[in-house]
Amino acid sequence: MDWLKNPNVTGKISKKQKKSIKPSNKREFTGSSYPKGVPRSFLQQQVYQFPRTVRNLTWTNPRLQNPTSFKPIEAASSTTPQDDWADTSRDNVYSPSDIYEDSMTNYSDGSSDHELDWNSNTEEKQSNVYDRLGPPKPKVPNLTINLQMEESHTDRKVVVENVEDTLKYLPVDLREDIKTSRDPIVTTFLKSWPWKKSITVKKTISGRHFLAFTQQEQDKIQEVYDKPDTFVQVSITGYPTTWDKEDVLDCIIESVRGRTFIPCFVEFSKDECKFLVLQCRHALTALHNYGFNIRKDKVDLEITISLTSVTLQTLDFVPKLILRKIIASRYDGENKLSLKEFTLKKDISHFVYFPLNRKNNQMQIIDFAGSVAWDYIVELDLSHNRLTSIAGFDLAEITPRLRYLNLSHNLFDRLSVLICCRELNLESIVLEGNPVCNNYTDPNLYVEVIKTLFPTVTIIDGVLMPTKGQMPTFQRNYCPEEAKSVVEMVLEVYFPLLEASKEQRVNITHLYDEHASMTITFRNKLRFSPSYRKYQELLLRARCLEDGRVDSIEGVTNITKHMNKWPELEHDPTTFSVDVMHHTDTTTVIRVTGLLKLIAATLAEEEHLLAFNKTFILKTTDGVGYKIMNQMVYWDEPTKEYANGFKDTTVNRKNLSLKLDTAPNEELKEKFIEIFMKLANVDRTIIEKCLIMKDWHFKNALEHFIKLLRLDALDSLKEN
């Protein structure tokens, strides 16, 4: 204003207001009474009398874009050095919000600065003016206060903007979340972000220019759209500040429905959203037909298409190939594909935007993913994609083996949209997070409708829906409190009897019901194992589905006779995993898995390990006495987790030396022979000769004996 001649402020007051300004008490600064460096006219304006309409004037300067450039000079006193007047490098930045807050300051006499007498002393008035324009107070964090004023307004209008709104307009290459992203597409192409430098524009087309183009010129422009290596820039303006990048892009994609349109390298600002497209002639031609103007929800979007010099040589980015890479990274190569939040994450959506909530995109995603064996897909994840329909996927035709479908956190508002895939034999479907879930207050009705669409579904939203006669799934090492006594009986009675000698193993008969049955199966690989003959007795009367053999052992007598044929066994309880799969007052189902070894008949034979899985179905009539009604036995080779079976790791044993410092006496020799005979059932003379050969070193003698036994050379000791 004229009364505040600051070079950084260019706001003006009207001529009518200037006429209302009257000088009061013409007290001028003459001679050298004013500091050097301050224009005389600047200080002369301070003695004018301003009417209340001027004092309350709300002014605005449309050219003052950066309020930090305004640095008012502080008021000077008679003791202030001359250099202080010329110092404008203050640390604190000017803030209009401080003026607005300070203008309502109350003074000690009860009056505010609006009620000050403007005819008072000029020096006092000057001090008040500079106080209001003095150093600002600390700003409120995360808030920016903008003053919007016009000459016709008499009140101040304050607009509060959130810092988050400012961050969303930040250039992509400066965003912290983009810099720290681990997505391979982002990390690869962030370095070549095209908007870091100005892009050369060859021709710009908008609604204003297009009407003046001839048909020949339009054909030439559309020919550029067909070039497979030339990028076209699309710019959209006119959207409100409440819109996000996705709102603008969705509006454009919806307007060109049925046509390929893949925005890439999206740069979003407050006034303009621009991006590049490649090989999208039909979509760009549709924008021509719309007159470069799209209207949605009373919002008119203006579109500008620019022919650029950006080609595949300068920007090696083919949107369709990029989409294929993204799909390939989410495919496990066998039967599982995850399209969760496809190109909708905040980082990747700036580089390529291909939402699956459009039917045309759903149809094209099948073609893009050429490396995916859709016929063998069993599990498909389409969650977090803002889907309202999946008709474009045609899952019943494309994925006939699909069993697990995840549609959670989308925008389905009714279940009828799933009729298109009702031919699928789904086992699990997830719909949580969709509006349709809120439409059903009765969970039974919700389950009934889904079961009507997909009769084979057993799991809905992660919850098992048991059917009549179906056994519930078991939990590893799960045992309810009321079933502990039954489990202890099996572990403490059955397995010790099975490890007993064949004479005592007969007592296992009392654990089975008179009409009990037992089935035995094994892994087919065991038949081709080199040690198959060692545990061949365990596989007698075993069923083999590949050979068409289905056998079972019926009756307690036959079960006992069959188990007596088994070799001596020893179980490792540390490897046991016990699961109670089902428990009622009359029936209990227990599953026990673990490791056992076959005890060798002699020291020369190796002991073989086997993994077992035994399932017991027990019945009771009085709740006290239980009988085994059915037993299912499965034999397999031990896995890696059982590699340390039968190894005592609880006690760190020291290596004991069995070598004697002096020659043993007759009593000690006799004990060595007695122990040796218990370990090896051979003639005493052979044992004695073996100990003598090794100087009565028990360990060396035992190793030498085993070596001769394996070589079938024990007769050599007799000859000696």
Coordinates of N, CA and C in Angstrom, one line a residue, residues 253-254 257-259 354-367 386-394 420:
I253 N -10.3 -42.9 -17.2 CA -10.4 -44.3 -17.6 C -11.8 -44.7 -17.8
E254 N -12.8 -44.3 -17.0 CA -14.2 -44.6 -17.2 C -14.7 -44.0 -18.4
R257 N -14.1 -46.2 -21.6 CA -14.4 -47.6 -21.3 C -14.3 -48.5 -22.6
G258 N -13.8 -49.7 -22.4 CA -13.8 -50.6 -23.5 C -12.5 -50.4 -24.4
R259 N -11.7 -49.5 -24.0 CA -10.4 -49.2 -24.8 C -9.2 -49.3 -23.9
F354 N -3.2 -49.4 -13.5 CA -4.1 -50.3 -14.2 C -5.1 -51.0 -13.2
P355 N -6.1 -50.3 -12.8 CA -7.0 -50.8 -11.8 C -7.9 -51.9 -12.4
L356 N -8.2 -52.9 -11.5 CA -8.9 -54.1 -12.0 C -10.4 -53.9 -11.8
N357 N -10.9 -52.8 -11.3 CA -12.3 -52.6 -11.2 C -13.0 -52.2 -12.5
R358 N -12.3 -52.2 -13.6 CA -12.9 -52.0 -14.9 C -13.0 -53.3 -15.6
K359 N -14.1 -53.6 -16.3 CA -14.3 -54.9 -17.0 C -13.3 -55.1 -18.1
N360 N -13.0 -54.0 -18.8 CA -12.0 -54.1 -19.9 C -10.6 -54.5 -19.3
N361 N -10.2 -53.9 -18.2 CA -9.0 -54.3 -17.6 C -9.0 -55.7 -17.1
Q362 N -10.1 -56.2 -16.6 CA -10.2 -57.6 -16.2 C -10.0 -58.6 -17.3
M363 N -10.5 -58.2 -18.5 CA -10.4 -59.1 -19.7 C -8.9 -59.0 -20.2
Q364 N -8.3 -57.8 -20.1 CA -7.0 -57.7 -20.7 C -5.9 -58.3 -19.8
I365 N -6.1 -58.4 -18.5 CA -5.2 -58.9 -17.6 C -4.9 -60.4 -17.8
I366 N -5.9 -61.1 -18.4 CA -5.7 -62.5 -18.8 C -4.7 -62.6 -19.9
D367 N -4.8 -61.6 -20.9 CA -3.9 -61.7 -22.0 C -2.5 -61.2 -21.6
R386 N -11.0 -52.6 -5.1 CA -12.2 -51.8 -5.4 C -13.1 -52.4 -6.4
L387 N -13.2 -53.7 -6.4 CA -14.1 -54.4 -7.3 C -15.5 -54.2 -7.0
T388 N -16.3 -54.1 -8.0 CA -17.8 -54.1 -7.9 C -18.4 -55.3 -8.7
S389 N -17.6 -55.9 -9.6 CA -18.0 -57.0 -10.4 C -16.7 -57.8 -10.8
I390 N -16.9 -59.1 -11.1 CA -15.8 -59.9 -11.6 C -16.2 -60.6 -12.9
A391 N -17.1 -60.0 -13.6 CA -17.6 -60.6 -14.8 C -16.6 -60.6 -15.9
G392 N -15.7 -59.6 -15.9 CA -14.6 -59.6 -16.9 C -13.6 -60.7 -16.8
F393 N -13.4 -61.3 -15.6 CA -12.4 -62.3 -15.5 C -12.9 -63.6 -16.1
D394 N -14.2 -63.9 -16.0 CA -14.7 -65.2 -16.5 C -14.0 -66.3 -15.9
C420 N -21.9 -65.1 -11.9 CA -21.1 -65.5 -13.1 C -20.1 -66.6 -12.9

